[in-house]
Amino acid sequence: MRRSAFKFALVATIAMFISASVQAQWNTPAIDGTITSNEYGTNNKLDNAGNTGQTWYMTWDASNLYVAIVNANVSEGAVLYVKGNPQNPATCCTNADGSSSGFNYDGAQFSTLPFRAAFVTYFKNGYREYRNSDGNNGWTGSTAYYGQYADNGGNNNTREVAIPWSAITGGGMPSSFAFFGYLTSGGGYVYGQAPPDNPGAFVGTSATATQYYAVVNTGKNTSTPPFSLEQPSGFSAADSAGFRHDTFDPIYRDQEGAVPENAQVTLRFTTLHSSGIWGVKVRAYLFDTATGNTTGPIDTDMPFDQNLTVNGTELDAWKATLTMPSATTVYYYKFRINRDQTNGWYSDDYLDDNDNVHKDGTGKPTDGEPFNSFQITVYDPNFQTPAWLQQANVYHILPDRFRNGDQTNDYCRTGSTTGCPSFYGTDPSTVIHYDTWNAQMCDPRDSSSSCYNNFTQFYNGDLPGVQSKLDYIQSLGFDTIYMNPIFMARSYHRYDTDQYLQIDPALGGDAAFTSLIAEMNRRGMQVILDGVFNHASSDGLYFDRYHRYASDGACESLSSVWRSWFHFNDDNVPCNSSDYPAWFGFDSLPTFDHTNPAVKDFFYRGPNNVTQYWYSRGASGWRFDVADDGNFGHPWWNDYRSYAKKYNVNGPLIGEIWPNASQYLAGDQMDSVMNYRFRKNIIGFARNAEWHDDNNNGTNDIPGLSPSQFDHAIRAVRDDYPGQATAAMLNLLDSHDVNRALYVLTETGDSGLTQAKQRLELAALFQFAYVGAPMVYYGDEVAVNSPSKSSSGNGPYGDPYTRPPYPWTDQAGDPSIYGPPDTSVSSYYTKLSHLRKQYPALRNGAYITLLTGDTQQPNTAPNTYAFARMLANESSALVAMNNGAASNAASIPVAGVFSDGTQLQDAISLATYSVTGGNVQVTLSARTGVVLLPYPVNLDLAPPSAFISTSPAANSQGWINSLPVTVDLSANDSGSGVQQLRYWINDGPVSAAAGNSASTRVTAEGPYTVGLRAIDNAGNISAPATATFGVDVTPPVVRVSVSPPSLWPANGAMVPVTVSGFVTDSLSGVDPSTASFAVVDEYGTVQPQGPVSLARGGSYSFKVFLRASRNGNDLDGRKYAITVSARDNAGNLASSAAIVTVPHDMGH
């Protein structure tokens, strides 16, 4: 689901004060949700634009304190603590002139404030309140809707509030004041603070704030900067320059990356010997991933370890060996350095939880305790992620925009089964539908268009459309499909679920899903469903704000069975937009109360719960929308995993979490996430230039990355997560929530799309060669061209431009609108995906950096990055990439990877290379890369052939009349070899067998159709082989009757006898050509014989003439046996006889 840049930054630090002495402008702001240049002075701005873009403004007059915040979603609560005319310093005293405790808003609280506050306010869209200190270290009751408030969420998420001084001080404007503020959301997230360097993020109710801002002069027209950051003095620059800790260096941290519970980790810190440092401590904050609670600070002494001399400089080393917790934890740590009365800090220097370039490795010194920390993720040693996902190539489909396979379910098409519905109380005529597939999307952001602000637009793609293109998807090399939501909903994207246990009828309904799953199973494919468990549709069954259903929804009645499932602000029924909180402020998306046991039962605990139900219907795993929303909380996901893994231990649990997801990936919650951090890194490298758009987290910025920066960034992400999670990451270049990769990779000065496509291929090369599962958004493989046409203050919007219809050339309309499909790019993607399947090192091998050209070969290969993937007993792979605009000549060190004399071949171009002196010389054209493997590389793009035979073989009628029947299954492949056979009998379950041959047995009668597909080691799949036969070992049923049954008088006459009856066979059927009769007397003398003509249904009737004469003196007279015989189509023979007698005399 689309996210704003600010909303999902776990840490969006806000402010550094302006230090220049510029005269402030003291004009009274108009509280209208808009900031103009003449309202707030330059010095009245707390800005950190290099971070989230979030900015706080403040000014005042004699009546009010004015506060404005920009680029912080207006639905997130802002909290501000103020003390007018504080003592000097504000933290000096223990008198009860204010409160030193925070107040719990949205589950977030700083338990100890940096000064004794006398006032606290909370304000956001739709609500504001304040409280005053009660003189006893506590707070009074709240006063709501004070002063003035306005916001404009569509204009950089701007909010303004005017707070009367009378509310703050009980009187007029103070001559000075202190303040501290932060932004928060449900569940205890702090998204930013002013000042920025207090500990925070998910603070729970235990964090301690240490710093604040002071306004020492509220007089007008002062030249003094009004905001003064209060913090202790620290070490000199010379001393601080000697501080060092490096998470990448085993000298400083003996275990890089995540560690299992109870692991021993040794940390070192170095200082200049000349600084005369007295001592160093490790300060830790322990985040319990299961509960979401933070413990700390915990200080541990680092005893002096040894003196070191590095490059002629004498250093003191300090060391501590720490035992990690015995439960899943994110262990945050920093260093406190002491010399007499001087204290300083050293910690990681990332900007926010979306900043990979500055994370890990070395840090930076600060005077006061910084917010940032180094981290060690402590994971469950039993943590396993599904092996199949680690091997997968994933294709991401937005069903409405992929393909229309059944027009009878289209919205608003004449004669369709779904009609033209009303959504959210609007007239059906407002629903935009495209009867022509290749049509230009109407731009809902264009104020001059007929569809302005109307995002309800359907192309009517569906599940039959997906099923019809499975051959295409597998030919590209993909074996897994992730689909955006498919449950019944009220929009084309379906993130507004109506009913969770029903497939949307406009997608084909439950029957289409069953059919799709059956076909995917036969092909060995997996499907990942999108679970939107945070919120539902206000126009759906459970909420029913628009009275669609006969039953009472939560919005309609206090007694509704679903009322307690949702959050409400009051008891108004029917409800309106102000009566309930909704995700991101969209009133169409009311949020569930995840603490309610009934909600947990519905989604994962109770009978027929959503999770278990769709597993039973064939789902392979789940992707969870907005999984890190504070509305869930970590205990929800911890509990969810314990149930979900019982239902399907191999079902991956994948979170939509954009920033650092360590708190969810310790083995107790998620298996994996949609790896937007990967996207940020590879797009930054492939562009080699900065990019801003409306859909990136943190600063909305993707910085251009040099090879060394890129290597640092991807290493930092790897180090945050356990290896099992990294191996299961969904590594993406784009998605339905961000701008299309081709558009983002287009740069000023390009010639058409030529260079952009080269960058796309370069990014894809890394995507398929890196650790984790590559996930390709539909159409990227053919270079779908759908640029953004509108921008916010943060950059170009992705939604809706990133969601065009796939440009199928066999569909009506003009495929050149978003295409046409580029077969050259498609061929490149196809090679990459099959290459990853064919060479296991590219999936499972260790990742080893070989070259960062900007630091190692800046003169000849400044833009070259090279790495190896190595796996025991498998061919190693070397990947080299040039992100520059000019050719690079690189000498890549490969000692330990390939021995001298090894011949290598590029799997893409088939050019050959040699290893000499421990190096490979590679010349890379601009924006290209190579994948070098031991010569020769025989990339297999041809599918295997599959065969089925039976023993015994079926007859010409397709039947076998013996049991058991052995069904022999086989396949051949001249390339990579057959990996697996997948076969099924009739419509039964699919069985799988490794290798190129297998057999199964049929042990019962009946008709059989055996299907078989073979998959080779490069991911190619055969055409289906089919064998149809029947097994019938039961002979047919033959019935015979005669009339008359005796002949008299015995006068030697030829008497006609009628023979009638039937021949039937309920399985293979009677072969009418085999029906015959014969008449034999008691001496074996054959009388008449011949064929029997069977009527429909197997009946027959014919006459034979028998002589009415006695035979000798036998007292029993003469007997004729009339036998009718026939075979069924399986060859089984049956016969039956009737007797005609000629008595000796009437007495006998």
PDB file of C-alpha atoms in Angstrom, residues 558-688:
ATOM      1  CA  LEU A 558     -23.399  -0.399  18.935  1.00  0.00           C
ATOM      2  CA  SER A 559     -24.661  -3.980  19.166  1.00  0.00           C
ATOM      3  CA  SER A 560     -23.068  -5.119  15.919  1.00  0.00           C
ATOM      4  CA  VAL A 561     -21.016  -8.273  16.283  1.00  0.00           C
ATOM      5  CA  TRP A 562     -18.183  -6.355  14.620  1.00  0.00           C
ATOM      6  CA  ARG A 563     -18.405  -3.158  16.700  1.00  0.00           C
ATOM      7  CA  SER A 564     -15.587  -4.149  19.049  1.00  0.00           C
ATOM      8  CA  TRP A 565     -13.346  -5.088  16.126  1.00  0.00           C
ATOM      9  CA  PHE A 566     -12.670  -1.436  15.321  1.00  0.00           C
ATOM     10  CA  HIS A 567     -11.467   1.670  17.128  1.00  0.00           C
ATOM     11  CA  PHE A 568     -14.086   4.364  17.730  1.00  0.00           C
ATOM     12  CA  ASN A 569     -13.766   7.818  19.243  1.00  0.00           C
ATOM     13  CA  ASP A 570     -17.355   7.908  20.464  1.00  0.00           C
ATOM     14  CA  ASP A 571     -20.671   6.037  20.395  1.00  0.00           C
ATOM     15  CA  ASN A 572     -22.262   7.868  17.472  1.00  0.00           C
ATOM     16  CA  VAL A 573     -24.246   5.562  15.170  1.00  0.00           C
ATOM     17  CA  PRO A 574     -24.380   5.594  12.317  1.00  0.00           C
ATOM     18  CA  CYS A 575     -20.836   6.874  12.369  1.00  0.00           C
ATOM     19  CA  ASN A 576     -19.131   9.476  10.229  1.00  0.00           C
ATOM     20  CA  SER A 577     -15.503  10.230   9.409  1.00  0.00           C
ATOM     21  CA  SER A 578     -14.757  11.964  12.700  1.00  0.00           C
ATOM     22  CA  ASP A 579     -15.999   9.056  14.771  1.00  0.00           C
ATOM     23  CA  TYR A 580     -13.192   6.588  14.100  1.00  0.00           C
ATOM     24  CA  PRO A 581      -9.471   6.542  13.365  1.00  0.00           C
ATOM     25  CA  ALA A 582      -8.482   5.318   9.925  1.00  0.00           C
ATOM     26  CA  TRP A 583      -5.235   4.259   8.347  1.00  0.00           C
ATOM     27  CA  PHE A 584      -3.244   7.255   7.243  1.00  0.00           C
ATOM     28  CA  GLY A 585      -6.299   9.440   7.651  1.00  0.00           C
ATOM     29  CA  PHE A 586      -8.247   7.766   4.829  1.00  0.00           C
ATOM     30  CA  ASP A 587     -11.778   7.398   6.188  1.00  0.00           C
ATOM     31  CA  SER A 588     -12.366   4.499   3.788  1.00  0.00           C
ATOM     32  CA  LEU A 589      -9.916   2.407   5.842  1.00  0.00           C
ATOM     33  CA  PRO A 590     -11.012   2.061   9.489  1.00  0.00           C
ATOM     34  CA  THR A 591      -8.397   0.278  11.568  1.00  0.00           C
ATOM     35  CA  PHE A 592      -8.929  -2.922  13.510  1.00  0.00           C
ATOM     36  CA  ASP A 593      -8.417  -3.150  17.254  1.00  0.00           C
ATOM     37  CA  HIS A 594      -5.693  -5.775  17.316  1.00  0.00           C
ATOM     38  CA  THR A 595      -5.900  -6.182  21.069  1.00  0.00           C
ATOM     39  CA  ASN A 596      -9.403  -7.614  20.681  1.00  0.00           C
ATOM     40  CA  PRO A 597      -9.344 -11.429  20.998  1.00  0.00           C
ATOM     41  CA  ALA A 598     -12.132 -11.677  18.406  1.00  0.00           C
ATOM     42  CA  VAL A 599      -9.941  -9.949  15.832  1.00  0.00           C
ATOM     43  CA  LYS A 600      -7.083 -12.340  16.556  1.00  0.00           C
ATOM     44  CA  ASP A 601      -9.465 -15.291  16.314  1.00  0.00           C
ATOM     45  CA  PHE A 602     -10.759 -14.095  12.969  1.00  0.00           C
ATOM     46  CA  PHE A 603      -7.375 -13.609  11.379  1.00  0.00           C
ATOM     47  CA  TYR A 604      -5.312 -16.464  12.811  1.00  0.00           C
ATOM     48  CA  ARG A 605      -6.531 -18.241  15.952  1.00  0.00           C
ATOM     49  CA  GLY A 606     -10.138 -19.328  15.645  1.00  0.00           C
ATOM     50  CA  PRO A 607     -11.940 -21.953  13.590  1.00  0.00           C
ATOM     51  CA  ASN A 608     -11.869 -21.229   9.874  1.00  0.00           C
ATOM     52  CA  ASN A 609      -9.574 -18.259  10.463  1.00  0.00           C
ATOM     53  CA  VAL A 610      -8.394 -16.262   7.463  1.00  0.00           C
ATOM     54  CA  THR A 611      -4.808 -17.502   7.521  1.00  0.00           C
ATOM     55  CA  GLN A 612      -5.617 -21.185   7.834  1.00  0.00           C
ATOM     56  CA  TYR A 613      -8.518 -20.995   5.391  1.00  0.00           C
ATOM     57  CA  TRP A 614      -6.406 -19.735   2.499  1.00  0.00           C
ATOM     58  CA  TYR A 615      -3.589 -22.119   3.295  1.00  0.00           C
ATOM     59  CA  SER A 616      -6.142 -24.903   2.938  1.00  0.00           C
ATOM     60  CA  ARG A 617      -7.170 -23.453  -0.431  1.00  0.00           C
ATOM     61  CA  GLY A 618      -3.629 -23.526  -1.771  1.00  0.00           C
ATOM     62  CA  ALA A 619      -1.865 -20.324  -0.740  1.00  0.00           C
ATOM     63  CA  SER A 620       1.899 -20.760  -0.335  1.00  0.00           C
ATOM     64  CA  GLY A 621       2.538 -17.828   1.984  1.00  0.00           C
ATOM     65  CA  TRP A 622       1.645 -14.289   2.995  1.00  0.00           C
ATOM     66  CA  ARG A 623       2.824 -10.732   2.443  1.00  0.00           C
ATOM     67  CA  PHE A 624       1.406  -8.403   5.099  1.00  0.00           C
ATOM     68  CA  ASP A 625       0.403  -4.876   4.257  1.00  0.00           C
ATOM     69  CA  VAL A 626       1.778  -2.090   6.524  1.00  0.00           C
ATOM     70  CA  ALA A 627       3.150  -4.732   8.862  1.00  0.00           C
ATOM     71  CA  ASP A 628       5.070  -2.223  10.972  1.00  0.00           C
ATOM     72  CA  ASP A 629       2.074  -0.011  11.612  1.00  0.00           C
ATOM     73  CA  GLY A 630       1.906   0.710  15.327  1.00  0.00           C
ATOM     74  CA  ASN A 631      -1.689  -0.484  15.305  1.00  0.00           C
ATOM     75  CA  PHE A 632      -0.347  -4.042  15.244  1.00  0.00           C
ATOM     76  CA  GLY A 633       2.497  -4.043  17.729  1.00  0.00           C
ATOM     77  CA  HIS A 634       5.162  -6.690  18.038  1.00  0.00           C
ATOM     78  CA  PRO A 635       3.140  -8.995  20.344  1.00  0.00           C
ATOM     79  CA  TRP A 636       0.554  -9.399  17.565  1.00  0.00           C
ATOM     80  CA  TRP A 637       3.118 -10.673  15.066  1.00  0.00           C
ATOM     81  CA  ASN A 638       4.882 -12.797  17.665  1.00  0.00           C
ATOM     82  CA  ASP A 639       1.611 -14.537  18.451  1.00  0.00           C
ATOM     83  CA  TYR A 640       0.619 -14.696  14.778  1.00  0.00           C
ATOM     84  CA  ARG A 641       3.782 -16.565  13.826  1.00  0.00           C
ATOM     85  CA  SER A 642       3.223 -19.243  16.460  1.00  0.00           C
ATOM     86  CA  TYR A 643      -0.116 -20.121  14.838  1.00  0.00           C
ATOM     87  CA  ALA A 644       0.728 -19.585  11.178  1.00  0.00           C
ATOM     88  CA  LYS A 645       3.751 -21.873  11.306  1.00  0.00           C
ATOM     89  CA  LYS A 646       1.556 -24.636  12.700  1.00  0.00           C
ATOM     90  CA  TYR A 647      -0.718 -24.334   9.697  1.00  0.00           C
ATOM     91  CA  ASN A 648       2.140 -24.308   7.198  1.00  0.00           C
ATOM     92  CA  VAL A 649       5.712 -24.468   8.445  1.00  0.00           C
ATOM     93  CA  ASN A 650       6.945 -23.672   4.926  1.00  0.00           C
ATOM     94  CA  GLY A 651       4.657 -20.702   4.437  1.00  0.00           C
ATOM     95  CA  PRO A 652       6.721 -17.499   4.388  1.00  0.00           C
ATOM     96  CA  LEU A 653       5.573 -14.519   6.439  1.00  0.00           C
ATOM     97  CA  ILE A 654       6.694 -11.384   4.605  1.00  0.00           C
ATOM     98  CA  GLY A 655       6.238  -7.895   5.978  1.00  0.00           C
ATOM     99  CA  GLU A 656       5.773  -4.669   4.103  1.00  0.00           C
ATOM    100  CA  ILE A 657       8.401  -2.831   6.119  1.00  0.00           C
ATOM    101  CA  TRP A 658      10.380  -0.157   4.307  1.00  0.00           C
ATOM    102  CA  PRO A 659      13.087   0.922   6.773  1.00  0.00           C
ATOM    103  CA  ASN A 660      15.367  -1.205   8.950  1.00  0.00           C
ATOM    104  CA  ALA A 661      13.209  -4.222   9.833  1.00  0.00           C
ATOM    105  CA  SER A 662      15.507  -5.801  12.433  1.00  0.00           C
ATOM    106  CA  GLN A 663      12.873  -5.622  15.152  1.00  0.00           C
ATOM    107  CA  TYR A 664      10.688  -7.976  13.077  1.00  0.00           C
ATOM    108  CA  LEU A 665      13.325 -10.380  11.755  1.00  0.00           C
ATOM    109  CA  ALA A 666      14.818 -12.019  14.824  1.00  0.00           C
ATOM    110  CA  GLY A 667      12.981 -15.275  14.201  1.00  0.00           C
ATOM    111  CA  ASP A 668       9.901 -14.579  16.282  1.00  0.00           C
ATOM    112  CA  GLN A 669       7.776 -12.615  13.785  1.00  0.00           C
ATOM    113  CA  MET A 670       8.494 -12.244  10.063  1.00  0.00           C
ATOM    114  CA  ASP A 671      10.595 -14.416   7.790  1.00  0.00           C
ATOM    115  CA  SER A 672      11.330 -11.661   5.346  1.00  0.00           C
ATOM    116  CA  VAL A 673      10.290  -8.242   4.084  1.00  0.00           C
ATOM    117  CA  MET A 674       9.786  -6.464   0.800  1.00  0.00           C
ATOM    118  CA  ASN A 675      13.340  -5.198   0.591  1.00  0.00           C
ATOM    119  CA  TYR A 676      12.968  -1.495  -0.134  1.00  0.00           C
ATOM    120  CA  ARG A 677      16.397  -0.935   1.411  1.00  0.00           C
ATOM    121  CA  PHE A 678      17.763  -3.093  -1.415  1.00  0.00           C
ATOM    122  CA  ARG A 679      15.907  -0.917  -3.902  1.00  0.00           C
ATOM    123  CA  LYS A 680      17.358   2.224  -2.433  1.00  0.00           C
ATOM    124  CA  ASN A 681      20.869   0.827  -2.739  1.00  0.00           C
ATOM    125  CA  ILE A 682      20.752  -0.610  -6.252  1.00  0.00           C
ATOM    126  CA  ILE A 683      18.814   2.306  -7.741  1.00  0.00           C
ATOM    127  CA  GLY A 684      21.358   4.660  -6.190  1.00  0.00           C
ATOM    128  CA  PHE A 685      24.191   2.680  -7.741  1.00  0.00           C
ATOM    129  CA  ALA A 686      22.595   2.195 -11.165  1.00  0.00           C
ATOM    130  CA  ARG A 687      21.624   5.878 -11.432  1.00  0.00           C
ATOM    131  CA  ASN A 688      24.906   7.075  -9.982  1.00  0.00           C
TER     132      ASN A 688
END
